């Protein structure tokens, strides 16, 4: 399956790209995607850093516009991921 | 509530200044110790003083109308971000209780002048500004600056008083009694919502300027200093600090659009082409300077500079998240330069950017539906996405020109004037134009829109659980448990606003701690160290103050005739399914959510009114007695 990953803010700066398509196996979790498939594209070190930032809740991931908070989240073909530094605002 | 505060109220100045514009009198009254203990300050002071002083049915634009401008025992201390200026009044836009919050330096300066709050009453015979220098209060002629924009008036006042004076002022919008006009801080960190500027206009009050030389004395200064150091360390490790420092609220525009919280086309919420202009790396390019409020290391304010296009040369306070939405998405406009220019017009003329943009989107949908014609719109074709129409309509609203004179009345009254079914497209709650979140995409946040005592406000119940998934994630699309969540968020905000805190700083600190409880515990310890008020030691007391304030604000509205029927959202949210991901197919389940909310609040299900039991539990027996006397307390 294929998933679309879009990066914002410092995630985009670190990755050096705003978006990419990633190939993954059926049943792939968010954690697997970061560790294996993103790692093979941008390097394991950077992929690990992003995973740790997600675990520390410094980096947020939305799948099809809905926030996910677990690396165990199972992805589906055609999912659109937005990876962004957690940020807030209102006024 | 057994123990009494110590003889001396540390942290407070101990005085409230009452400005009687009719008689040009400045009266200084002692800050009641019970008021401090039971309501802390800022929003709490406003709720209590308005309840005590405003007779039900008072015309907000009459001399009898009372406005409270206040801050907190933390204001002017080293505590981070507790220096907001709170403005409480009966809104000329909605007819209900109102509180609006601004930043900048005014509150700290007024505290240094020796006051815990300013209460404004009466009506000046001619345009007036009030100049406060410590104990001296002067009523000065403002005839020569009447008609000037906010920045012009501030410049004249500083020339005539003190170059370092801090000011709140109105622009032409307030003078013309535009119902969405606001009082503006000298640095545009403005309490923008609800029509405060129209009240000043009706009172012939152009500005209040202040300089102070005193400093608040703290109960346990060393302990307080330690707590502030703890706060700074928590800020530094918070994941929210960097995004706020880099981009302010511009860090989330594109994300929130993606998450379904950034409505488009007057809440029709169809896909907006070119939404990528709100990606953070695009917005960041316009920033040329970072600015902050008094005593805040976040410095979320930014100055933008435009170098190309028809508005090249603009250098001004940036459009906040809400303004990108109101001047942008809800009008279908993606021209950032036009959004920045319209934002600047609002600041200078002194009108609320959220309501102004909402009204432009409203007018555009009326035009699309054929309810208003080009002729009725002064020859303008009110097409979605037209940046020139946006700028021209904002100007017309501020100056009450042509169709702007109709829109200047706010969405509800404008729809009545226009007729022909226009009310269906007026996106408001209790008459306050809705801001940049869709109730269908975040149910607790939407429930707060509906039940808010000030009408459709995003800040009265900004739901970090649903919107950010912090400190823990709550599914924004479910309805179960949302009554309790909404109450919890509203009460917490009321509590920390009683302490004069900034909502952004609370988010930064809570994200740093990873816990709301830790934040509230810190606040209780710091409040005690600042003031010496024994009750403040206990976080439960601080939560109780929040609930008390919220219920008292509710009681104010009940006294004015508000009931469950006013806890309402437009039909669009109740009948039209949300059209795009992630909330595709969602509607807002109003009645079910209201029943849940009233039950959790301990309010009467039929009327949405606090019961005697609830009011007495909150120490508001006299409020229950008055509502009963007026026949407005549920049996």
XYZ file of C-alpha atoms in Angstrom, chain B:
635
model
C -14.780 30.314 53.729
C -14.225 30.410 57.473
C -10.864 32.108 57.773
C -10.414 35.726 56.863
C -7.629 37.014 54.648
C -4.813 38.750 56.520
C -5.279 42.407 57.353
C -3.180 43.374 54.417
C -3.880 42.131 50.906
C -0.418 41.551 49.488
C -0.101 41.360 45.716
C -3.100 43.641 45.377
C -2.826 47.428 45.506
C -5.869 47.528 47.761
C -7.690 50.152 45.709
C -10.235 50.176 42.910
C -10.594 53.358 40.852
C -14.068 54.416 39.842
C -14.284 56.887 36.994
C -17.572 58.788 36.886
C -17.556 60.479 33.496
C -20.795 62.380 34.063
C -19.472 64.252 37.095
C -15.773 64.068 36.208
C -15.100 62.378 39.491
C -12.432 59.836 40.335
C -13.324 57.818 43.407
C -10.891 55.429 45.052
C -12.437 52.633 47.061
C -10.744 49.959 49.110
C -10.559 46.571 47.386
C -12.870 44.422 49.531
C -11.008 41.494 51.047
C -13.962 39.189 50.417
C -13.939 40.170 46.746
C -10.288 39.144 46.497
C -10.783 35.904 48.393
C -13.905 34.795 46.527
C -13.151 36.081 43.019
C -9.312 36.535 42.942
C -9.283 39.408 40.391
C -9.467 40.158 36.641
C -12.489 38.304 35.170
C -13.674 37.400 38.678
C -13.759 41.055 39.734
C -15.612 41.947 36.556
C -18.306 39.309 37.025
C -18.942 40.292 40.635
C -18.879 44.066 40.147
C -21.165 43.876 37.107
C -23.620 41.665 38.984
C -23.668 44.127 41.869
C -23.759 47.321 39.842
C -25.720 46.703 36.634
C -29.467 46.837 36.906
C -31.179 44.280 34.645
C -32.416 45.803 31.422
C -29.804 48.568 31.355
C -29.053 49.818 27.848
C -25.343 49.056 27.298
C -24.938 52.402 25.520
C -26.594 54.451 28.262
C -24.773 56.459 30.947
C -25.948 53.877 33.500
C -23.967 51.184 31.749
C -20.962 50.042 33.804
C -17.670 48.713 32.485
C -14.986 47.015 34.534
C -11.367 47.049 33.393
C -9.281 44.790 35.597
C -6.228 42.615 36.154
C -4.941 40.446 38.939
C -2.754 40.123 42.024
C -0.057 38.633 39.760
C -0.110 41.586 37.376
C 3.078 43.613 37.438
C 5.003 40.881 39.261
C 7.647 38.610 37.761
C 5.101 35.812 37.145
C 5.029 34.924 33.464
C 2.134 36.154 31.328
C -0.280 37.203 34.099
C -0.557 40.780 32.908
C -3.611 40.690 30.697
C -6.223 43.420 30.674
C -9.783 42.157 31.145
C -12.790 44.176 30.038
C -16.234 43.220 31.364
C -19.510 44.844 30.348
C -22.999 44.226 29.085
C -22.515 43.874 25.353
C -24.246 46.287 22.955
C -23.802 43.574 20.319
C -25.449 40.717 22.194
C -27.282 42.211 25.165
C -25.571 39.638 27.381
C -22.706 39.612 29.869
C -19.346 40.037 28.208
C -15.700 39.608 28.984
C -12.887 40.282 26.550
C -9.158 39.877 27.117
C -6.215 41.874 25.798
C -2.482 41.916 26.395
C 0.222 44.510 26.116
C 1.365 46.750 28.952
C -1.730 48.644 30.093
C -2.658 46.352 32.989
C 0.826 46.330 34.509
C 1.095 50.114 34.218
C -2.324 50.622 35.822
C -1.285 48.283 38.631
C 1.883 50.345 39.095
C -0.331 53.423 39.351
C -1.919 51.782 42.370
C -5.161 50.159 41.258
C -6.638 46.647 41.150
C -9.354 47.614 38.677
C -11.048 50.573 37.021
C -14.833 50.884 37.028
C -16.200 53.221 34.360
C -19.630 54.815 34.722
C -21.630 57.739 33.329
C -21.222 59.712 30.127
C -18.910 62.666 29.511
C -20.469 65.830 28.174
C -17.932 66.008 25.351
C -15.090 63.846 24.025
C -12.787 63.085 26.912
C -9.722 61.105 27.770
C -8.694 60.138 31.262
C -5.062 60.578 32.277
C -3.972 58.653 35.347
C -0.585 59.269 36.920
C -0.395 57.367 40.194
C -2.923 59.050 42.503
C -3.700 61.906 40.100
C -6.653 61.384 37.766
C -7.487 64.034 35.173
C -10.413 64.307 32.796
C -9.021 65.925 29.658
C -10.651 67.270 26.539
C -10.378 64.862 23.597
C -12.290 66.928 21.050
C -9.180 67.446 18.921
C -8.484 63.708 18.696
C -12.086 62.610 18.170
C -12.164 61.057 14.708
C -8.535 59.948 14.811
C -7.461 56.362 14.400
C -6.222 54.550 17.481
C -2.540 55.096 16.709
C -3.161 58.793 16.048
C -4.972 59.247 19.331
C -2.269 57.403 21.268
C 0.415 59.582 19.706
C -1.441 62.769 20.659
C -2.034 61.539 24.193
C 1.622 60.659 24.664
C 2.609 64.102 23.366
C 0.301 65.706 25.913
C 1.080 63.483 28.898
C 4.068 61.189 28.996
C 5.942 59.533 26.138
C 5.931 56.300 28.105
C 2.197 56.333 28.882
C 0.272 53.154 28.154
C -3.225 53.512 26.790
C -6.490 51.936 25.821
C -8.264 53.897 23.099
C -11.059 53.722 20.591
C -10.954 54.583 16.925
C -13.613 55.842 14.516
C -15.475 52.537 14.866
C -16.165 53.069 18.556
C -17.059 56.705 18.029
C -19.647 55.666 15.446
C -21.081 53.096 17.860
C -20.217 50.227 15.551
C -21.486 47.242 17.521
C -18.315 45.256 16.894
C -16.000 48.119 17.886
C -13.430 47.505 20.581
C -11.106 49.347 22.897
C -7.613 48.863 21.537
C -4.304 48.682 23.405
C -1.534 51.023 22.290
C 0.303 47.992 20.876
C -2.731 46.247 19.324
C -2.903 43.361 21.813
C -6.552 44.136 21.978
C -9.574 42.920 23.930
C -11.387 42.742 20.645
C -14.718 41.088 21.066
C -18.218 42.117 22.105
C -18.465 45.823 21.303
C -16.580 47.473 24.180
C -15.547 50.285 21.821
C -19.170 51.266 21.204
C -19.665 51.666 24.946
C -16.706 54.051 25.155
C -18.019 55.876 22.111
C -21.416 56.287 23.768
C -19.685 57.548 26.915
C -17.601 60.039 24.897
C -14.523 58.308 26.242
C -11.718 58.317 23.685
C -8.998 56.805 25.831
C -7.569 56.026 29.223
C -3.835 56.605 29.567
C -1.772 55.664 32.578
C 1.664 55.890 34.156
C 2.568 54.405 37.495
C 5.619 54.352 39.718
C 4.590 51.896 42.442
C 5.303 48.202 42.624
C 3.165 45.460 44.177
C 4.424 44.105 47.490
C 4.355 40.329 47.837
C 3.493 38.199 50.874
C 6.426 35.786 50.530
C 8.707 37.267 47.883
C 11.413 34.602 48.106
C 8.948 31.746 47.790
C 7.220 33.576 44.952
C 10.556 34.048 43.190
C 11.208 30.317 43.433
C 7.814 29.547 41.960
C 8.442 31.889 39.047
C 11.786 30.178 38.429
C 9.920 26.864 38.369
C 7.460 28.344 35.905
C 10.231 29.560 33.613
C 11.882 26.140 33.638
C 8.565 24.465 32.774
C 8.077 26.940 29.930
C 11.557 26.157 28.605
C 10.890 22.444 28.428
C 7.407 22.859 26.972
C 7.004 21.715 23.355
C 4.685 24.655 22.772
C 7.229 27.362 23.579
C 9.212 27.211 20.341
C 6.221 27.282 17.955
C 4.699 30.218 19.841
C 7.989 32.091 19.865
C 8.635 31.480 16.182
C 5.241 32.086 14.674
C 2.731 32.875 17.408
C -0.712 31.657 16.497
C 0.336 31.506 12.831
C 1.935 28.165 13.608
C -1.383 26.391 13.455
C -3.474 27.847 10.638
C -2.777 25.165 8.063
C -2.851 22.324 10.588
C -6.222 23.388 11.929
C -7.625 23.611 8.422
C -6.471 20.030 7.907
C -8.000 18.965 11.225
C -11.363 20.446 10.226
C -11.227 23.369 12.652
C -10.832 26.182 10.173
C -14.201 26.774 8.534
C -14.473 28.042 4.995
C -17.058 30.040 3.058
C -19.206 31.182 5.975
C -19.118 27.707 7.546
C -20.256 25.905 4.391
C -16.862 24.338 4.933
C -16.170 23.124 1.444
C -12.563 22.667 0.348
C -10.626 25.897 -0.014
C -8.243 25.988 -2.936
C -4.827 27.371 -2.131
C -5.074 26.708 1.632
C -1.342 25.936 1.439
C -0.683 29.677 1.776
C -1.185 29.119 5.504
C 1.656 26.636 5.812
C 3.937 27.876 8.601
C 6.984 28.259 6.375
C 5.012 30.595 4.096
C 3.693 32.751 6.936
C 7.090 32.890 8.626
C 8.536 34.795 5.668
C 6.457 37.862 6.471
C 7.755 38.189 10.048
C 10.330 40.903 10.588
C 10.058 41.418 14.341
C 8.959 39.548 17.442
C 7.104 41.444 20.153
C 5.711 40.533 23.539
C 3.471 41.706 26.321
C 4.696 42.842 29.734
C 6.381 40.050 31.674
C 6.092 37.313 29.067
C 8.972 35.316 27.641
C 6.788 33.764 24.941
C 6.628 36.921 22.810
C 3.996 35.478 20.499
C 3.323 38.846 18.854
C 4.847 39.391 15.422
C 5.229 42.308 13.065
C 4.688 41.684 9.403
C 6.134 43.639 6.516
C 4.688 43.508 3.020
C 7.036 44.220 0.131
C 4.935 43.431 -2.918
C 1.452 43.771 -4.288
C -1.028 46.608 -3.818
C -0.421 46.786 -0.069
C 3.388 46.878 -0.240
C 4.906 48.977 2.511
C 2.624 47.741 5.261
C 4.445 47.192 8.534
C 2.035 46.218 11.281
C 0.960 43.707 13.890
C 0.411 40.401 12.124
C -2.949 38.728 11.523
C -3.495 36.162 14.290
C -4.862 32.677 13.625
C -8.424 33.923 13.975
C -7.848 36.801 11.584
C -6.374 34.584 8.891
C -9.664 32.765 9.145
C -12.038 35.709 9.446
C -10.436 37.841 6.730
C -9.404 34.751 4.804
C -10.998 31.341 4.839
C -14.539 32.288 5.736
C -14.541 34.774 2.872
C -12.709 32.405 0.531
C -9.805 34.870 0.438
C -6.284 33.432 0.268
C -4.482 36.682 -0.514
C -2.306 37.111 2.586
C -1.450 40.729 1.777
C -5.121 41.719 1.672
C -5.733 39.853 4.922
C -2.864 41.737 6.565
C -4.177 45.056 5.255
C -7.751 44.415 6.409
C -6.344 43.392 9.795
C -4.495 46.704 10.022
C -7.649 48.643 9.162
C -9.485 46.884 11.985
C -6.729 47.780 14.455
C -6.581 51.425 13.453
C -10.344 51.923 13.219
C -10.850 49.872 16.365
C -13.137 47.031 15.333
C -13.030 43.307 16.077
C -11.301 41.346 13.321
C -13.251 38.149 14.050
C -16.695 39.696 13.826
C -15.700 41.932 10.906
C -14.507 39.010 8.776
C -17.453 36.862 9.807
C -19.756 39.667 8.615
C -17.954 39.925 5.273
C -18.391 36.163 4.776
C -22.045 36.526 5.746
C -22.528 39.291 3.158
C -20.772 37.213 0.506
C -23.115 34.292 1.075
C -26.150 36.597 0.965
C -24.879 37.884 -2.372
C -24.300 34.352 -3.650
C -27.845 33.379 -2.638
C -29.301 36.479 -4.294
C -30.577 37.891 -0.999
C -28.651 41.114 -1.473
C -27.889 42.642 -4.832
C -24.963 44.572 -6.234
C -27.021 47.737 -5.923
C -27.712 47.128 -2.242
C -23.998 46.463 -1.769
C -23.073 49.952 -2.988
C -22.121 48.625 -6.436
C -19.776 45.971 -5.064
C -19.923 42.452 -6.392
C -19.516 40.505 -3.177
C -17.845 37.505 -4.729
C -16.164 34.884 -2.631
C -12.430 35.278 -2.499
C -12.203 38.856 -3.777
C -9.514 40.621 -1.712
C -10.623 44.090 -2.793
C -14.171 43.426 -1.608
C -12.821 42.245 1.737
C -10.820 45.418 2.328
C -13.596 47.713 1.143
C -16.274 46.044 3.268
C -14.092 46.188 6.380
C -13.566 49.903 5.811
C -17.284 50.449 5.238
C -18.210 48.606 8.424
C -15.743 50.625 10.503
C -17.004 53.925 9.084
C -20.661 52.880 8.794
C -20.784 53.612 5.095
C -23.560 52.193 2.897
C -23.959 48.476 3.401
C -21.305 48.769 6.080
C -23.798 50.708 8.167
C -26.060 47.649 8.155
C -23.304 45.145 8.869
C -21.977 47.408 11.641
C -25.014 46.400 13.671
C -23.709 42.822 13.892
C -25.018 39.673 12.247
C -28.336 39.361 14.081
C -29.537 42.919 13.617
C -28.139 43.086 10.067
C -30.110 39.957 9.153
C -33.271 41.551 10.600
C -32.714 44.723 8.573
C -32.006 42.813 5.353
C -34.810 40.259 5.848
C -35.594 37.783 3.042
C -34.306 34.840 5.078
C -30.885 36.368 5.716
C -30.936 35.134 9.315
C -30.290 31.598 8.107
C -26.789 32.640 7.066
C -25.928 34.713 10.146
C -23.346 32.553 11.887
C -23.469 33.541 15.531
C -24.430 32.395 18.976
C -26.225 34.797 21.331
C -25.486 37.471 18.735
C -21.700 37.088 18.858
C -20.297 36.217 15.437
C -18.669 32.784 15.492
C -14.913 32.379 15.233
C -12.600 29.889 13.510
C -13.743 26.474 14.661
C -16.610 24.360 13.409
C -18.850 22.875 16.128
C -19.420 19.751 14.046
C -15.696 18.952 14.028
C -15.156 19.342 17.793
C -18.273 18.668 19.855
C -17.136 19.927 23.244
C -15.708 23.042 21.674
C -19.024 23.497 19.870
C -20.963 22.925 23.074
C -18.956 25.730 24.581
C -19.946 27.994 21.673
C -23.590 27.227 22.417
C -23.457 27.571 26.203
C -20.907 30.351 26.512
C -22.166 33.225 28.625
C -20.726 35.691 26.126
C -21.996 33.961 22.994
C -19.950 32.378 20.219
C -16.486 32.605 21.728
C -13.609 30.228 21.073
C -11.683 31.360 24.150
C -14.348 30.846 26.822
C -13.892 27.092 26.423
C -10.892 26.527 24.155
C -10.702 22.776 24.206
C -7.100 21.589 24.210
C -8.227 17.997 24.754
C -10.157 17.865 21.494
C -8.141 20.254 19.381
C -4.567 19.471 20.407
C -5.045 16.104 22.066
C -3.384 17.500 25.187
C -2.835 16.879 28.027
C -4.710 13.785 26.883
C -6.488 13.064 23.631
C -10.263 13.165 23.475
C -12.045 12.195 20.258
C -13.490 15.485 18.966
C -16.325 13.786 17.078
C -18.000 11.869 19.908
C -20.704 13.312 22.191
C -20.295 11.045 25.213
C -18.863 12.817 28.247
C -18.734 16.164 26.480
C -20.923 17.918 29.055
C -18.399 17.161 31.757
C -15.420 18.029 29.571
C -16.984 21.341 28.562
C -17.692 22.284 32.169
C -14.173 21.338 33.227
C -12.559 23.442 30.502
C -14.859 26.436 31.033
C -14.287 26.388 34.790
C -10.530 26.064 34.449
C -10.388 28.992 32.053
C -12.607 31.084 34.328
C -10.267 30.247 37.217
C -7.034 31.171 35.526
C -8.628 34.235 33.967
C -9.653 35.310 37.455
C -5.912 35.200 38.112
C -5.309 37.332 35.021
C -3.516 34.666 33.031
C -2.981 34.366 29.307
C -4.578 31.343 27.634
C -1.464 30.731 25.545
C 0.775 30.718 28.599
C -1.509 28.230 30.301
C -1.167 25.962 27.268
C 2.605 26.310 27.321
C 2.793 25.551 31.036
C 0.315 22.651 30.924
C 2.162 21.120 27.966
C 5.389 21.510 29.952
C 3.954 19.816 33.025
C 1.864 17.373 30.979
C -0.956 17.947 33.428
C -3.681 20.498 34.107
C -3.642 19.571 37.804
C 0.028 20.455 38.125
C -0.606 23.810 36.478
C -3.482 24.597 38.826
C -1.460 23.445 41.811
C 1.381 25.756 40.800
C -1.068 28.618 40.417
C -2.509 28.015 43.891
C 0.948 28.033 45.466
C 1.951 31.161 43.583
C -1.288 32.971 44.441
C -0.764 32.250 48.125
C 2.866 33.369 48.027
C 1.835 36.583 46.272
C -1.170 37.496 48.399
C -1.140 35.643 51.697
C -4.795 34.725 51.223
C -5.003 31.389 53.050
C -7.725 29.947 50.835
C -5.564 30.302 47.726
C -3.248 27.564 49.035
C -5.784 24.950 48.043
C -6.187 24.274 44.285
C -9.765 23.177 45.009
C -10.496 26.760 46.041
C -9.102 28.028 42.729
C -11.288 25.575 40.779
C -14.232 26.640 42.918
C -13.601 30.291 42.043
C -13.715 29.312 38.368
C -17.054 27.582 38.761
C -18.357 30.452 40.887
C -17.391 33.022 38.255
C -18.961 30.949 35.495
C -22.227 30.571 37.416
C -22.343 34.234 38.351
C -21.901 35.227 34.709
C -24.721 32.827 33.901
C -26.890 34.376 36.581
C -26.261 37.810 35.063
C -27.683 36.538 31.785
C -30.606 34.791 33.505
C -31.437 38.090 35.165
C -31.431 39.685 31.696
C -33.915 37.073 30.453
C -31.644 34.465 28.876
C -32.764 30.831 28.985
C -32.032 27.489 27.349
C -33.397 28.711 24.038
C -30.451 31.111 23.825
C -27.923 28.278 24.152
C -28.240 27.900 20.457
C -26.258 27.344 17.284
C -27.245 28.120 13.686
C -29.302 25.581 11.794
C -26.385 24.912 9.435
C -24.599 22.982 12.178
C -27.697 21.055 13.235
C -28.908 20.025 9.772
C -26.126 20.234 7.193
C -23.557 17.403 7.447
C -19.940 18.559 7.520
C -18.807 18.090 3.916
C -15.099 17.258 4.117
C -12.638 15.102 6.013
C -12.065 14.536 8.870
C -15.559 15.327 10.139
C -17.369 14.375 6.937
C -21.037 13.617 7.637
C -21.036 15.092 11.157
C -23.791 17.328 12.500
C -24.003 18.988 15.912
C -26.299 17.153 18.367
C -27.383 20.262 20.276
C -30.210 19.034 22.516
C -28.453 15.871 23.619
C -25.295 17.786 24.425
C -27.190 20.522 26.295
C -29.007 17.977 28.506
C -25.691 16.386 29.395
C -24.061 19.750 30.082
C -26.859 21.147 32.278
C -26.951 17.909 34.264
C -23.233 18.066 34.979
C -23.462 21.781 35.813
C -26.313 21.230 38.264
C -28.533 23.552 36.260
C -32.222 23.223 35.507
C -32.698 21.179 32.324
C -35.705 23.127 31.153
C -34.325 26.649 31.524
C -30.555 26.212 31.667
C -30.559 28.198 34.921
C -28.381 27.426 37.949
C -30.459 25.975 40.777
C -30.526 27.392 44.311
C -28.649 24.312 45.461
C -25.843 24.929 42.988
C -25.651 28.656 43.715
C -25.556 28.100 47.477
C -22.909 25.444 47.047
C -20.811 28.106 45.328
C -21.399 30.690 48.063
C -23.836 32.656 45.901
C -26.922 32.577 48.125
C -27.661 36.260 47.536
C -27.646 35.592 43.799
C -30.200 32.794 44.238
C -32.295 35.132 46.404
C -32.327 37.837 43.743
C -33.188 35.426 40.945
C -36.012 34.060 43.094
C -37.275 37.556 43.819
C -37.368 38.189 40.066
C -39.179 34.896 39.474
C -36.228 33.518 37.510
C -35.024 30.754 39.801
C -36.156 27.265 38.811
C -38.589 25.668 41.239
